[in-house]
CSV table of C-alpha atoms in Angstrom, one decimal:
chain,number,residue,atom,x,y,z
Z,1,MET,CA,99.7,217.9,63.7
Z,2,LEU,CA,99.7,221.7,63.1
Z,3,HIS,CA,102.7,223.8,64.6
Z,4,PRO,CA,102.1,227.5,64.5
Z,5,LEU,CA,105.1,229.5,63.5
Z,6,ARG,CA,106.2,232.9,64.9
Z,7,PRO,CA,105.8,235.7,62.2
Z,8,PRO,CA,109.1,237.2,61.1
Z,9,SER,CA,110.0,240.5,62.6
Z,10,SER,CA,110.0,243.6,60.4
Z,11,PRO,CA,113.2,245.9,60.4
Z,12,LEU,CA,112.7,249.4,62.0
Z,13,SER,CA,115.9,250.9,60.6
Z,14,SER,CA,113.9,252.8,57.8
Z,15,VAL,CA,111.3,254.0,60.1
Z,16,ASP,CA,111.1,257.7,61.2
Z,17,PHE,CA,111.3,257.0,65.0
Z,18,PRO,CA,109.6,260.2,66.2
Z,19,LYS,CA,106.7,259.9,63.7
Z,20,PHE,CA,106.6,256.2,64.5
Z,21,LEU,CA,106.2,256.9,68.2
Z,22,LEU,CA,103.5,259.4,67.4
Z,23,VAL,CA,101.5,257.1,65.3
Z,24,GLY,CA,101.9,254.3,67.9
Z,25,GLN,CA,100.7,256.5,70.6
Z,26,LEU,CA,97.7,257.6,68.6
Z,27,LEU,CA,96.9,254.0,67.7
Z,28,SER,CA,97.3,253.0,71.3
Z,29,LEU,CA,94.7,255.6,72.3
Z,30,LEU,CA,92.4,254.4,69.6
Z,31,ALA,CA,92.8,250.8,70.8
Z,32,SER,CA,92.1,251.9,74.3
Z,33,ALA,CA,89.0,253.7,73.2
Z,34,SER,CA,87.7,250.7,71.4
Z,35,TYR,CA,87.8,248.7,74.6
Z,36,SER,CA,85.6,251.3,76.3
Z,37,ALA,CA,82.8,250.9,73.7
Z,38,THR,CA,79.2,250.7,75.2
Z,39,SER,CA,77.2,247.6,75.3
Z,40,ARG,CA,74.8,249.0,72.8
Z,41,GLU,CA,77.7,249.4,70.2
Z,42,GLU,CA,78.7,245.8,70.8
Z,43,GLU,CA,75.2,244.6,70.3
Z,44,ASP,CA,75.0,246.5,67.0
Z,45,PHE,CA,78.3,245.0,65.9
Z,46,PHE,CA,77.1,241.4,66.5
Z,47,LYS,CA,73.8,242.1,64.8
Z,48,THR,CA,75.4,243.6,61.8
Z,49,CYS,CA,78.4,241.2,61.6
Z,50,SER,CA,76.7,237.9,62.5
Z,51,SER,CA,78.5,234.7,61.7
Z,52,HIS,CA,77.6,233.0,58.4
Z,53,ARG,CA,78.3,229.8,56.4
Z,54,CYS,CA,78.2,229.3,52.6
Z,55,SER,CA,76.8,225.7,53.2
Z,56,LYS,CA,75.5,223.6,56.1
Z,57,HIS,CA,78.8,222.0,56.6
Z,58,GLY,CA,81.0,224.9,55.4
Z,59,PRO,CA,83.5,226.8,57.7
Z,60,ASP,CA,82.0,229.3,60.1
Z,61,ILE,CA,82.8,232.9,58.8
Z,62,ARG,CA,83.3,235.5,61.5
Z,63,PHE,CA,85.7,238.2,62.6
Z,64,PRO,CA,88.5,238.6,61.6
Z,65,PHE,CA,87.0,237.2,58.3
Z,66,ARG,CA,83.9,238.8,56.5
Z,67,LEU,CA,81.8,238.1,53.6
Z,68,SER,CA,81.8,240.5,50.7
Z,69,SER,CA,78.1,241.4,51.5
Z,70,HIS,CA,79.1,242.5,55.1
Z,71,PRO,CA,80.3,246.0,56.0
Z,72,THR,CA,84.1,246.5,55.9
Z,73,SER,CA,84.1,247.1,59.7
Z,74,CYS,CA,83.1,243.4,60.3
Z,75,GLY,CA,86.6,242.1,59.4
Z,76,ALA,CA,90.1,242.9,59.1
Z,77,PRO,CA,91.7,244.1,55.8
Z,78,GLY,CA,92.8,241.2,53.5
Z,79,MET,CA,90.3,238.7,55.3
Z,80,LEU,CA,87.6,239.0,52.6
Z,81,LEU,CA,85.7,235.6,51.8
Z,82,SER,CA,82.9,235.1,49.4
Z,83,CYS,CA,80.3,232.3,48.7
Z,84,SER,CA,80.3,230.5,45.2
Z,85,GLY,CA,77.5,228.1,45.5
Z,86,HIS,CA,78.3,226.0,48.5
Z,87,ASP,CA,82.0,226.8,48.4
Z,88,THR,CA,83.8,229.3,50.6
Z,89,ILE,CA,86.3,231.3,48.5
Z,90,LEU,CA,89.3,233.2,49.6
Z,91,ASP,CA,90.4,235.7,46.9
Z,92,HIS,CA,93.9,236.5,48.1
Z,93,PRO,CA,96.1,239.0,46.2
Z,94,VAL,CA,99.1,236.6,46.5
Z,95,LEU,CA,97.5,233.1,46.7
Z,96,GLY,CA,94.8,233.9,44.1
Z,97,ALA,CA,91.4,232.1,44.4
Z,98,CYS,CA,91.3,229.2,46.8
Z,99,LYS,CA,88.7,227.2,48.3
Z,100,VAL,CA,88.5,227.3,52.2
Z,101,THR,CA,87.6,224.0,53.7
Z,102,GLU,CA,88.2,224.7,57.4
Z,103,ILE,CA,89.0,227.7,59.6
Z,104,TYR,CA,90.5,227.0,63.1
Z,105,TYR,CA,90.1,230.3,65.0
Z,106,ARG,CA,91.6,229.0,68.1
Z,107,TYR,CA,94.9,228.2,66.4
Z,108,GLY,CA,94.8,230.9,63.7
Z,109,VAL,CA,95.0,228.3,60.8
Z,110,ILE,CA,92.9,227.7,57.7
Z,111,ASN,CA,92.8,224.9,55.2
Z,112,ALA,CA,92.7,226.0,51.6
Z,113,ILE,CA,92.9,224.1,48.3
Z,114,PRO,CA,93.0,225.5,44.7
Z,115,LEU,CA,89.8,225.7,42.8
Z,116,ALA,CA,89.2,223.0,40.3
Z,117,ASP,CA,88.8,225.3,37.4
Z,118,SER,CA,91.6,227.7,38.6
Z,119,SER,CA,95.1,227.8,37.5
Z,120,SER,CA,96.2,229.1,40.8
Z,121,GLN,CA,98.2,226.5,42.9
Z,122,CYS,CA,97.7,228.4,46.2
Z,123,PRO,CA,101.5,228.5,46.5
Z,124,LEU,CA,102.7,228.6,50.1
Z,125,ARG,CA,106.1,229.9,49.4
Z,126,LYS,CA,104.9,233.3,48.2
Z,127,LEU,CA,103.3,233.8,51.7
Z,128,VAL,CA,106.6,233.6,53.5
Z,129,SER,CA,107.5,237.4,52.7
Z,130,THR,CA,104.0,238.7,52.5
Z,131,ASN,CA,103.2,241.5,55.1
Z,132,GLN,CA,99.6,242.5,54.9
Z,133,SER,CA,98.2,245.6,56.8
Z,134,THR,CA,96.5,243.3,59.4
Z,135,GLY,CA,99.7,241.2,60.2
Z,136,VAL,CA,102.0,238.6,58.7
Z,137,TYR,CA,100.7,235.6,56.9
Z,138,LYS,CA,103.3,232.7,57.1
Z,139,PRO,CA,102.6,229.0,56.1
Z,140,VAL,CA,103.3,226.1,58.3
Z,141,ALA,CA,106.6,224.5,57.1
Z,142,LEU,CA,105.9,221.4,55.2
Z,143,GLU,CA,108.0,219.2,53.1
Z,144,ASP,CA,107.4,219.5,49.2
Z,145,SER,CA,106.3,215.8,49.2
Z,146,VAL,CA,103.3,216.5,51.4
Z,147,LEU,CA,102.1,219.6,49.7
Z,148,VAL,CA,99.2,217.7,48.0
Z,149,GLY,CA,95.5,218.2,48.5
Z,150,SER,CA,94.8,220.7,51.3
Z,151,HIS,CA,97.3,223.5,52.0
Z,152,VAL,CA,97.6,224.7,55.6
Z,153,ILE,CA,98.0,228.4,56.0
Z,154,LEU,CA,98.9,230.0,59.3
Z,155,ILE,CA,97.4,233.5,59.9
Z,156,ALA,CA,98.6,235.9,62.6
Z,157,ALA,CA,95.3,237.8,62.8
Z,158,THR,CA,96.4,240.7,64.8
Z,159,THR,CA,95.3,244.2,63.9
Z,160,SER,CA,97.7,246.8,62.7
Z,161,ALA,CA,97.1,248.9,65.8
Z,162,ALA,CA,97.9,246.2,68.3
Z,163,THR,CA,101.0,245.2,66.3
Z,164,LEU,CA,102.3,248.8,66.2
Z,165,VAL,CA,101.5,249.2,70.0
Z,166,ILE,CA,103.7,246.2,70.7
Z,167,LEU,CA,106.5,247.5,68.5
Z,168,VAL,CA,106.2,251.0,69.9
Z,169,ALA,CA,106.4,249.5,73.5
Z,170,THR,CA,109.4,247.4,72.5
Z,171,ALA,CA,111.1,250.5,71.0
Z,172,LEU,CA,110.3,252.6,74.0
Z,173,TYR,CA,111.8,250.0,76.4
Z,174,LEU,CA,115.0,249.8,74.3
Z,175,SER,CA,115.2,253.5,74.1
Z,176,LEU,CA,114.8,253.8,77.9
Z,177,LYS,CA,117.3,251.1,78.6
Z,178,ARG,CA,119.8,252.8,76.3
Z,179,ARG,CA,119.3,256.2,78.1
Z,180,TYR,CA,119.6,254.6,81.5
Z,181,SER,CA,122.9,252.9,80.4
Z,182,GLU,CA,124.1,256.3,79.1
Z,183,ALA,CA,123.1,258.0,82.4
Z,184,ILE,CA,125.1,255.5,84.4
Z,185,HIS,CA,128.1,255.9,82.1
Z,186,LEU,CA,127.9,259.7,82.4
Z,187,LYS,CA,127.7,259.3,86.3
Z,188,VAL,CA,130.8,257.1,86.3
Z,189,GLU,CA,132.7,259.3,84.0
Z,190,MET,CA,131.9,262.5,86.0
Z,191,PHE,CA,133.1,260.7,89.2
Z,192,LEU,CA,136.4,259.6,87.5
Z,193,LYS,CA,136.9,263.1,86.1
Z,194,THR,CA,136.8,264.5,89.7
Z,195,TYR,CA,138.7,261.5,91.0
Z,196,GLY,CA,141.8,262.4,89.0
Z,197,THR,CA,144.3,260.3,87.0
Z,198,SER,CA,146.5,259.1,90.0
Z,199,LYS,CA,146.7,255.5,91.1
Z,200,PRO,CA,145.0,253.1,90.6
Z,201,ILE,CA,145.6,252.9,86.8
Z,202,ARG,CA,142.8,253.1,84.3
Z,203,TYR,CA,142.8,250.4,81.6
Z,204,SER,CA,140.9,250.0,78.4
Z,205,PHE,CA,138.7,247.0,78.0
Z,206,SER,CA,141.0,245.4,75.4
Z,207,GLU,CA,143.8,245.6,78.0
Z,208,VAL,CA,141.6,244.1,80.7
Z,209,LYS,CA,140.9,241.1,78.4
Z,210,LYS,CA,144.6,240.6,77.9
Z,211,ILE,CA,145.2,240.9,81.6
Z,212,ALA,CA,142.4,238.4,82.4
Z,213,ARG,CA,143.6,236.1,79.7
Z,214,ARG,CA,140.2,236.4,77.9
Z,215,PHE,CA,138.4,235.5,81.2
Z,216,LYS,CA,139.3,231.8,80.9
Z,217,GLU,CA,140.0,231.2,84.6
Z,218,LYS,CA,137.1,232.0,86.9
Z,219,VAL,CA,138.0,232.0,90.5
Z,220,GLY,CA,134.9,233.3,92.3
Z,221,GLN,CA,131.6,235.0,92.2
Z,222,GLY,CA,130.9,238.2,94.0
Z,223,GLY,CA,127.7,240.1,94.8
Z,224,PHE,CA,128.1,242.4,91.8
Z,225,GLY,CA,130.0,240.2,89.3
Z,226,SER,CA,132.4,237.4,88.4
Z,227,VAL,CA,136.1,237.3,89.5
Z,228,TYR,CA,138.9,235.9,87.1
Z,229,LYS,CA,142.5,235.3,87.6
Z,230,GLY,CA,144.9,237.3,85.5
Z,231,GLN,CA,148.4,238.8,85.2
Z,232,LEU,CA,149.7,242.3,84.8
Z,233,PRO,CA,152.3,242.9,81.9
Z,234,ASN,CA,154.9,242.9,84.7
Z,235,GLY,CA,154.0,239.4,85.8
Z,236,VAL,CA,152.1,240.3,88.9
Z,237,PRO,CA,149.1,238.0,89.4
Z,238,VAL,CA,145.9,239.8,89.8
Z,239,ALA,CA,142.1,239.2,90.3
Z,240,VAL,CA,139.8,240.9,87.7
Z,241,LYS,CA,136.3,241.5,88.9
Z,242,MET,CA,133.8,242.1,85.9
Z,243,LEU,CA,130.9,244.0,87.2
Z,244,GLU,CA,127.5,242.8,85.9
Z,245,SER,CA,125.9,245.6,83.8
Z,246,SER,CA,122.4,244.4,84.8
Z,247,THR,CA,123.0,245.1,88.5
Z,248,GLY,CA,123.2,248.4,90.4
Z,249,ASP,CA,123.3,251.9,88.9
Z,250,GLY,CA,127.2,252.2,88.8
Z,251,GLU,CA,127.2,252.9,92.6
Z,252,GLU,CA,129.2,249.8,93.4
Z,253,PHE,CA,131.9,250.6,91.0
Z,254,ILE,CA,132.2,254.2,92.3
Z,255,ASN,CA,132.2,252.9,95.9
Z,256,GLU,CA,135.1,250.6,95.1
Z,257,VAL,CA,137.2,253.1,93.5
Z,258,ALA,CA,136.4,256.0,95.9
Z,259,THR,CA,136.9,253.9,99.0
Z,260,ILE,CA,140.1,251.7,98.4
Z,261,GLY,CA,141.6,253.4,95.3
Z,262,GLN,CA,143.6,255.9,97.4
Z,263,ILE,CA,144.3,253.9,100.6
Z,264,HIS,CA,146.9,251.3,101.4
Z,265,HIS,CA,146.8,249.2,104.4
Z,266,ALA,CA,148.1,245.6,105.2
Z,267,ASN,CA,144.6,244.4,106.1
Z,268,ILE,CA,142.7,245.9,103.2
Z,269,VAL,CA,142.8,244.4,99.7
Z,270,ARG,CA,144.6,246.7,97.2
Z,271,LEU,CA,143.0,248.1,94.2
Z,272,LEU,CA,145.5,248.1,91.4
Z,273,GLY,CA,143.4,249.3,88.4
Z,274,PHE,CA,140.0,249.7,86.9
Z,275,CYS,CA,138.2,249.9,83.6
Z,276,SER,CA,135.1,251.9,82.6
Z,277,GLU,CA,134.3,251.7,78.9
Z,278,GLY,CA,130.6,252.1,77.9
Z,279,THR,CA,128.7,249.6,79.9
Z,280,ARG,CA,131.7,247.5,80.7
Z,281,ARG,CA,133.3,248.1,84.1
Z,282,ALA,CA,136.0,246.1,85.8
Z,283,LEU,CA,138.1,246.2,88.9
Z,284,ILE,CA,141.7,244.8,89.2
Z,285,TYR,CA,142.9,243.7,92.7
Z,286,GLU,CA,146.0,242.1,94.1
Z,287,PHE,CA,145.5,238.3,93.9
Z,288,MET,CA,144.8,236.4,97.1
Z,289,PRO,CA,145.9,232.8,96.5
Z,290,ASN,CA,144.2,231.3,99.6
Z,291,GLU,CA,140.8,232.6,98.7
Z,292,SER,CA,138.3,233.6,101.4
Z,293,LEU,CA,138.2,233.0,105.2
Z,294,GLU,CA,134.8,231.3,104.6
Z,295,ARG,CA,136.5,228.3,103.0
Z,296,TYR,CA,138.4,227.6,106.2
Z,297,ILE,CA,136.1,228.2,109.2
Z,298,PHE,CA,133.3,226.0,107.8
Z,299,LEU,CA,135.5,223.2,106.8
Z,300,GLN,CA,134.4,223.1,103.1
Z,301,ASP,CA,137.6,221.4,102.0
Z,302,SER,CA,138.9,218.3,103.7
Z,303,ASN,CA,142.5,219.0,102.3
Z,304,ILE,CA,142.9,222.3,104.3
Z,305,SER,CA,145.8,222.2,106.7
Z,306,GLN,CA,144.6,221.8,110.3
Z,307,GLU,CA,147.4,224.3,111.4
Z,308,LEU,CA,145.3,227.2,110.2
Z,309,LEU,CA,142.3,226.2,112.3
Z,310,VAL,CA,144.2,226.4,115.7
Z,311,PRO,CA,142.9,229.1,118.1
Z,312,ASP,CA,146.1,231.1,117.9
Z,313,LYS,CA,146.0,231.4,114.2
Z,314,MET,CA,142.2,232.3,114.2
Z,315,LEU,CA,143.0,235.0,116.8
Z,316,ASP,CA,145.7,236.5,114.5
Z,317,ILE,CA,143.2,236.6,111.7
Z,318,ALA,CA,140.5,238.3,113.9
Z,319,ARG,CA,143.0,240.9,115.0
Z,320,GLY,CA,144.1,241.6,111.4
Z,321,ILE,CA,140.4,242.2,110.5
Z,322,ALA,CA,139.9,244.4,113.5
Z,323,ARG,CA,143.0,246.5,112.5
Z,324,GLY,CA,141.6,246.9,109.0
Z,325,MET,CA,138.2,248.0,110.2
Z,326,GLU,CA,139.9,250.4,112.6
Z,327,TYR,CA,141.7,252.0,109.8
Z,328,LEU,CA,138.6,252.3,107.6
Z,329,HIS,CA,136.6,254.0,110.5
Z,330,GLN,CA,139.4,256.2,112.0
Z,331,GLY,CA,142.6,256.3,109.9
Z,332,CYS,CA,141.4,257.8,106.6
Z,333,ASN,CA,140.4,261.4,105.6
Z,334,GLN,CA,136.8,260.2,105.4
Z,335,ARG,CA,135.2,257.5,107.4
Z,336,ILE,CA,134.5,254.4,105.4
Z,337,LEU,CA,131.7,252.2,106.5
Z,338,HIS,CA,131.9,248.8,104.8
Z,339,PHE,CA,128.3,247.4,105.5
Z,340,ASP,CA,129.2,243.8,104.4
Z,341,ILE,CA,131.8,242.4,106.8
Z,342,LYS,CA,131.5,238.5,106.5
Z,343,PRO,CA,133.8,235.6,106.0
Z,344,HIS,CA,133.4,235.6,102.2
Z,345,ASN,CA,134.7,239.1,102.0
Z,346,ILE,CA,137.8,238.4,104.1
Z,347,LEU,CA,140.5,237.2,101.6
Z,348,LEU,CA,143.8,235.5,102.8
Z,349,ASP,CA,147.2,236.3,101.1
Z,350,TYR,CA,150.1,233.9,100.8
Z,351,SER,CA,150.8,234.0,104.6
Z,352,PHE,CA,147.1,233.9,105.5
Z,353,ASN,CA,147.0,237.5,106.5
Z,354,PRO,CA,143.4,238.7,106.2
Z,355,LYS,CA,142.4,241.5,103.9
Z,356,ILE,CA,139.0,243.1,103.8
Z,357,SER,CA,137.5,243.2,100.3
Z,358,ASP,CA,134.4,243.9,98.3
Z,359,PHE,CA,133.4,247.6,99.0
Z,360,GLY,CA,130.4,247.7,96.7
Z,361,LEU,CA,128.0,248.5,99.5
Z,362,ALA,CA,130.4,251.0,101.4
Z,363,LYS,CA,129.4,254.4,102.3
Z,364,LEU,CA,131.8,257.5,102.9
Z,365,CYS,CA,131.1,260.1,105.7
Z,366,ALA,CA,132.9,262.7,107.7
Z,367,ARG,CA,135.1,261.4,110.5
Z,368,ASP,CA,133.2,263.4,113.0
Z,369,GLN,CA,129.8,262.2,111.7
Z,370,SER,CA,128.4,259.7,114.2
Z,371,ILE,CA,125.1,259.0,112.4
Z,372,VAL,CA,124.7,257.7,108.9
Z,373,THR,CA,121.4,257.9,106.8
Z,374,LEU,CA,120.5,255.0,104.7
Z,375,THR,CA,117.5,254.5,102.4
Z,376,ALA,CA,117.6,250.7,102.9
Z,377,ALA,CA,119.4,248.1,104.9
Z,378,ARG,CA,122.8,247.1,103.4
Z,379,GLY,CA,124.7,243.8,103.8
Z,380,THR,CA,124.0,240.1,104.0
Z,381,MET,CA,121.3,238.5,106.0
Z,382,GLY,CA,122.8,237.3,109.3
Z,383,TYR,CA,125.4,240.0,109.5
Z,384,ILE,CA,123.3,243.1,109.2
Z,385,ALA,CA,123.1,245.1,112.4
Z,386,PRO,CA,119.5,245.4,113.9
Z,387,GLU,CA,119.5,249.2,113.8
Z,388,GLN,CA,119.4,249.0,110.0
Z,389,TYR,CA,116.0,247.3,110.1
Z,390,SER,CA,114.5,249.5,112.8
Z,391,ARG,CA,115.6,252.7,114.5
Z,392,ASN,CA,114.2,251.3,117.8
Z,393,PHE,CA,117.6,249.8,118.2
Z,394,GLY,CA,119.4,252.9,117.6
Z,395,GLU,CA,120.9,254.9,114.8
Z,396,VAL,CA,123.1,253.5,112.0
Z,397,SER,CA,126.8,254.3,112.4
Z,398,TYR,CA,130.2,252.7,112.1
Z,399,LYS,CA,129.1,250.4,115.0
Z,400,SER,CA,127.0,248.5,112.4
Z,401,ASP,CA,130.4,247.2,111.0
Z,402,VAL,CA,131.4,246.2,114.5
Z,403,TYR,CA,128.2,244.1,114.9
Z,404,SER,CA,128.9,242.3,111.7
Z,405,PHE,CA,132.5,241.8,112.8
Z,406,GLY,CA,131.1,240.2,116.0
Z,407,MET,CA,129.0,237.8,114.0
Z,408,LEU,CA,132.0,236.8,112.0
Z,409,VAL,CA,134.0,236.2,115.2
Z,410,LEU,CA,131.2,234.0,116.5
Z,411,GLU,CA,131.4,231.9,113.4
Z,412,MET,CA,135.2,231.6,113.7
Z,413,VAL,CA,135.0,230.4,117.2
Z,414,SER,CA,132.2,227.9,116.8
Z,415,GLY,CA,132.7,226.8,113.3
Z,416,LYS,CA,129.0,227.2,112.7
Z,417,ARG,CA,127.2,229.6,110.3
Z,418,ASN,CA,125.1,232.2,112.2
Z,419,SER,CA,122.1,231.3,110.1
Z,420,ASP,CA,122.1,227.7,108.9
Z,421,GLN,CA,119.1,226.3,107.2
Z,422,SER,CA,120.6,222.8,107.1
Z,423,ILE,CA,120.1,222.4,110.8
Z,424,GLU,CA,117.2,220.0,111.6
Z,425,ASN,CA,116.1,221.7,114.7
Z,426,GLN,CA,115.1,225.2,113.4
Z,427,SER,CA,115.3,226.6,117.0
Z,428,GLU,CA,119.0,226.4,116.6
Z,429,VAL,CA,119.3,228.1,113.3
Z,430,TYR,CA,120.3,231.6,114.8
Z,431,LEU,CA,123.7,231.2,116.3
Z,432,PRO,CA,123.5,234.1,118.9
Z,433,GLU,CA,120.3,232.6,120.3
Z,434,TRP,CA,121.8,229.2,120.3
Z,435,ILE,CA,124.8,230.6,122.4
Z,436,TYR,CA,122.5,232.6,124.6
Z,437,GLU,CA,120.2,229.7,125.5
Z,438,ARG,CA,123.2,227.7,126.5
Z,439,VAL,CA,124.8,230.3,128.6
Z,440,ALA,CA,121.5,231.0,130.3
Z,441,THR,CA,120.9,227.3,131.1
Z,442,GLY,CA,124.4,226.6,132.1
Z,443,GLN,CA,125.1,224.2,129.3
Z,444,ASP,CA,128.6,223.6,127.7
Z,445,ILE,CA,129.2,225.2,124.3
Z,446,ILE,CA,131.1,222.7,122.1
Z,447,LEU,CA,133.5,224.6,119.8
Z,448,ASN,CA,134.9,223.6,116.6
Z,449,SER,CA,137.8,221.1,117.1
C-alpha cells in the first residue's frame, strides 16, 4: 500500500524577505489571472496538449507530464517523458534514464524501473534532497530489502507559483502575528509607564517561575488563563494567574492592574504583583485557601462543612460581596464596573470572608458618570443584565453589576444554578422564571437545606 509523504520544508532564512514578498505577490497575480482564462484558451490547451500513450497498455501521459514532442507549456519543468519503442522513458537529471510502468495521478505516484541496458539504478536515496523548480520529489520510505523490481516515487506536482503563494501567505501570517504581539506588548508597556512604579511590584518572568514553583501546582482555570499556587520569597502564599497570549489584546491585563492594583478593601482580592515580559503576562494575588463560593452553594463536594451552608453564614457572605461592590462603585477615585459578578469570581479566605476577584472585563468611568458605553455585552451568560443585550431595557450602568449580584443571591438562597441544562424539564432552566411562576401560582419554593 502506498503512503504519500509530506515534502520537506525549505528554510527561508537566506531569502531576501521584501523581494520574496514581491515575487510571491506577482506570482499570485499570475496564478489568479490563469484561472480567468477564456474557454477558447482552454480548448486550445486540450487540443495542443492532448493525452498520449507510448503503447496500448502504457501509462497515460498528460499534465503535469509531457512528451518531448509537445510544447513546453503542456507540462511542468522536470516532467519530460519520451517514447522508446513501446516504453515510456523518464530521463531525470538525478535518477537517470528509467522506464515508467504506471502513473497514479490521483495519488501523485509513479512506478519506475531501471532500463535493461542502462547502468542507472534509479536510486531513491538521491531524491530525498532533490528540490526541482516544480516542487519537491520525495520517495516513499521503503526498506532496502524491498527495493527490488519496480521503484515507487512520490511526486508533489505543485507548480512553483502555487508553492510560493503558500509560502508567502504563511510568511505574511507569521509577520502579522508578530506585529500584533508587538503592538499588544507596546500597549501594555505604555500603560505601565503611565501607571508608575508603586505597588504592586513588577516581577521578571524568571522570578514568576520561582514564585509559582515552575507552575507545578495548578489550582484553577479562569476566563483568561490558568491559576497556580505559589509562594513569595518572604513565605507568603500567593496565586499566580498566567494570562493566555492567544486571548484578548492585553486589555484584561491592563484592566486588572488598573482597577485593583491601587485599591485595598477587605472584600476585594488583593493584587500583590505582576509580570509583563514580551508575550508573557502574569498576575500575582493573595492566596484564597477556600477557593470560590461556587464550590459551596452548589454542593460540588460532599466533604464540605454544613456549618458554612447555614442561612446566617450565607447572609454574611452576601453582605461582604455587597460591601465590596459598593466600594468599587462609590469608594474609589474612579467608578469600577466589574461586569462579571458570579459565584466563581467570589473567593473565600481562611475565615470564609468573600473577596471579589477576576477584573478582566472591568471598566473604569468617572464617579459622576451614570451611563457607560459598551461595544458588546460583557460577562457570563445567566448573569448579564438585559440592558447589555438591548437598550429597550435601559442604559448600561453600575446597576448591571447589581443585577448580576441579584442573580448570585438567588443561587445562594436556592442552591440552584440560574441556568442549569441538566434539568429535565427545560421550562425550569431559568431560575428567575422558575421562582416567578411559583410565586404567581402560590406554590411553595423549596430552598436548599
